[in-house]
Coordinates of C-alpha atoms in Angstrom, one line a residue:
M1 CA 15.3 23.9 82.3
P2 CA 17.9 20.9 82.8
V3 CA 16.0 17.8 84.4
W4 CA 18.3 17.6 87.6
I5 CA 17.7 21.2 88.4
V6 CA 14.1 20.4 88.6
A7 CA 14.6 17.4 90.6
V8 CA 16.9 19.8 92.9
Q9 CA 13.5 22.0 93.3
W10 CA 11.4 19.2 93.9
V11 CA 13.8 17.6 96.5
S12 CA 14.1 21.1 98.2
R13 CA 10.3 21.2 98.6
A14 CA 10.2 17.5 99.9
I15 CA 12.4 18.8 102.6
L16 CA 10.2 21.3 103.4
L17 CA 7.1 19.0 103.8
L18 CA 9.1 16.6 105.8
L19 CA 10.3 19.4 108.1
F20 CA 6.8 20.5 108.6
I21 CA 5.6 17.0 109.6
L22 CA 8.5 16.4 112.2
S23 CA 7.4 19.8 113.3
I24 CA 3.6 18.2 114.0
W25 CA 5.5 15.0 115.1
S26 CA 7.4 17.3 117.7
V27 CA 4.4 19.0 119.2
A28 CA 2.5 15.8 119.2
T29 CA 5.6 14.5 121.1
M30 CA 5.8 17.5 123.7
L31 CA 2.3 17.0 124.7
R32 CA 2.4 13.1 125.2
C33 CA 5.5 13.8 127.4
F34 CA 3.8 16.4 129.4
R35 CA 0.6 14.0 130.0
L36 CA 2.9 10.9 130.8
L37 CA 4.9 13.2 133.3
Q38 CA 2.0 15.0 135.0
K39 CA 0.6 11.1 135.3
A40 CA 3.8 9.7 137.1
D41 CA 4.0 12.7 139.3
G42 CA 0.8 12.7 140.5
T43 CA -0.2 16.0 138.9
S44 CA -2.5 15.8 136.4
K45 CA -5.4 16.0 138.4
G46 CA -6.1 19.2 140.2
G47 CA -2.5 20.1 141.0
N48 CA -2.2 17.8 143.9
N49 CA 1.1 16.1 144.2
D50 CA 0.4 12.5 145.1
L51 CA 3.6 12.0 147.0
D52 CA 2.7 14.8 149.5
R53 CA -0.5 12.3 150.7
A54 CA 1.7 9.4 150.7
S55 CA 4.2 11.3 152.8
Q56 CA 1.7 12.4 155.1
L57 CA 0.3 8.9 155.7
I58 CA 4.0 7.8 156.4
E59 CA 4.7 10.4 158.7
T60 CA 1.5 9.6 160.7
H61 CA 1.7 6.1 160.3
Q62 CA -1.3 5.4 158.8
W63 CA 0.0 1.9 157.5
A64 CA -3.4 0.6 156.3
P65 CA -4.0 3.9 154.1
F66 CA -0.9 3.8 152.9
R67 CA -1.1 0.3 151.5
E68 CA -4.6 0.8 150.5
W69 CA -2.9 4.1 148.2
A70 CA -0.4 2.1 147.1
S71 CA -2.2 -0.6 145.8
H72 CA -4.6 1.8 143.7
G73 CA -2.3 4.4 143.0
D74 CA -1.2 4.9 139.1
T75 CA 1.6 7.4 139.7
L76 CA 5.3 6.5 140.0
H77 CA 5.4 6.9 143.7
A78 CA 2.4 4.4 144.3
G79 CA 4.5 2.0 142.0
T80 CA 7.4 2.7 144.0
A81 CA 5.3 1.9 147.3
R82 CA 4.0 -1.3 146.0
V83 CA 7.4 -2.6 145.2
I84 CA 8.6 -1.8 148.6
L85 CA 5.5 -3.5 150.2
Q86 CA 6.3 -6.9 148.2
T87 CA 9.7 -7.2 149.7
T88 CA 10.9 -7.2 153.1
P89 CA 11.3 -3.6 154.8
N90 CA 14.2 -4.7 157.2
D91 CA 16.6 -6.0 154.4
T92 CA 17.6 -2.7 152.8
S93 CA 19.5 -3.8 149.9
Q94 CA 16.8 -5.9 148.8
V95 CA 14.4 -2.9 149.0
D96 CA 17.3 -0.6 147.3
R97 CA 17.9 -3.3 144.5
A98 CA 14.0 -3.8 143.9
V99 CA 13.4 0.0 143.7
K100 CA 16.1 0.6 141.3
S101 CA 15.1 -2.0 139.0
Y102 CA 11.3 -0.8 139.2
L103 CA 12.4 3.2 138.5
S104 CA 15.2 2.0 136.1
L105 CA 12.4 0.2 134.0
E106 CA 9.9 3.0 134.3
R107 CA 12.7 5.7 133.4
S108 CA 13.1 3.8 130.2
R109 CA 9.3 3.9 129.6
L110 CA 9.0 7.6 130.0
E111 CA 12.1 8.7 128.3
E112 CA 11.0 7.2 124.9
G113 CA 9.6 10.4 123.9
L114 CA 12.4 12.3 125.2
T115 CA 14.8 10.6 122.9
I116 CA 12.4 11.4 120.0
L117 CA 12.6 15.3 121.1
A118 CA 16.7 14.9 121.8
T119 CA 17.0 13.4 118.1
L120 CA 14.5 16.4 116.6
G121 CA 16.6 18.9 118.3
S122 CA 20.1 18.0 117.2
N123 CA 19.2 17.0 113.4
A124 CA 16.2 19.1 112.4
P125 CA 18.9 22.5 111.4
F126 CA 21.0 20.0 109.5
I127 CA 17.8 18.8 107.3
G128 CA 17.0 22.6 107.0
L129 CA 20.6 23.5 106.1
F130 CA 20.3 20.7 103.4
G131 CA 17.1 22.2 101.9
T132 CA 18.7 25.6 101.7
V133 CA 21.7 24.2 100.0
L134 CA 19.4 22.6 97.5
G135 CA 17.8 25.7 96.9
V136 CA 20.9 27.6 96.3
I137 CA 22.1 24.8 94.1
Q138 CA 18.8 25.1 92.1
S139 CA 19.1 28.7 91.7
F140 CA 22.7 29.1 90.5
G141 CA 22.4 26.2 88.4
A142 CA 19.2 27.9 86.5
L143 CA 21.3 31.2 86.5
G144 CA 24.1 28.8 84.7
A145 CA 21.7 27.6 82.2
H146 CA 20.5 31.5 81.4
R147 CA 16.9 30.4 82.1
T148 CA 16.6 33.5 84.8
D149 CA 18.0 36.8 86.0
A150 CA 19.5 38.2 89.1
A151 CA 16.1 39.0 90.8
D152 CA 14.9 35.5 90.2
I153 CA 18.1 34.5 91.7
M154 CA 18.0 36.4 95.0
A155 CA 14.2 35.3 95.1
G156 CA 15.3 31.8 94.9
I157 CA 17.9 31.9 97.7
S158 CA 15.7 34.0 99.9
E159 CA 13.0 31.0 99.4
A160 CA 16.0 28.4 100.1
L161 CA 16.7 29.9 103.4
I162 CA 13.0 29.3 104.6
A163 CA 14.1 25.9 105.0
T164 CA 17.1 26.7 107.6
A165 CA 14.5 29.0 109.3
F166 CA 12.0 26.2 109.5
G167 CA 14.9 23.5 110.8
L168 CA 15.7 25.9 113.6
F169 CA 11.8 26.4 114.2
V170 CA 11.5 22.6 114.7
A171 CA 14.6 22.5 116.7
I172 CA 14.6 24.9 119.5
P173 CA 11.2 24.2 121.0
A174 CA 12.3 20.4 121.2
V175 CA 15.4 21.3 122.6
V176 CA 13.7 23.4 125.5
A177 CA 11.0 20.4 126.0
F178 CA 13.8 18.2 126.2
N179 CA 15.7 20.1 128.9
V180 CA 12.7 21.0 130.8
F181 CA 11.2 17.5 130.7
S182 CA 14.6 15.8 131.6
K183 CA 14.9 18.2 134.7
K184 CA 11.2 16.9 135.4
L185 CA 11.6 13.4 135.3
K186 CA 14.9 13.3 137.4
S187 CA 12.9 15.4 140.3
I188 CA 10.2 12.6 139.6
I189 CA 12.6 9.9 140.1
V190 CA 14.4 11.5 143.1
K191 CA 11.2 11.9 144.9
S192 CA 10.2 8.4 144.4
E193 CA 13.7 7.5 145.8
A194 CA 12.8 9.9 149.0
L195 CA 9.4 8.0 149.6
K196 CA 11.7 4.8 150.1
D197 CA 13.9 6.2 152.4
L198 CA 11.3 8.0 154.5
Y199 CA 9.4 4.8 154.4
L200 CA 12.2 2.6 155.5
S201 CA 13.2 4.9 158.2
K202 CA 10.0 4.9 159.8
I203 CA 9.6 1.1 159.7
Q204 CA 13.3 0.1 160.8
G205 CA 13.0 2.9 163.4
G206 CA 10.4 1.4 164.9
Q207 CA 7.8 3.8 164.8

């Protein structure tokens, strides 16, 4: 068999191995994003949203417990509260700028995994398609070299299509996870901004 056919065969197999590695990376990234977003929203322990407690403290004007919660909390909402408490509450523009800067930095940190999922979702099908094309080239190359019969060609093409299927198998869950996590992150950011507005309304209202 010509050397180039053997080389194409090994490259197509390497692509399958690459897709397998990418699938593991994708699942690991999904789990990491899930844990980070759960922690950021305060739902990682028992399903109790951290924002509910903060809102209750503000509504009932329990400022000392609210400051205590903010200083010890490890959620995005608690971090937002710390930023607010470190600025002048009556200066709305200063509070808005400080909170916006904090949330932008945190969003960049939380979006690292989402970028990976988006990349895998958009590129994995093309990697699989490339593996399929190489497999087809290998099959017809072998036929042209009179090294195999039609049945073997069909079996080779069927095997080559596995790469495309594997690429879709990696891409589809990654795209779904990206959409779900992006929506979750947006919701967390909106909740933190709402917490800021609630706090300012109580402070500026003289409550």
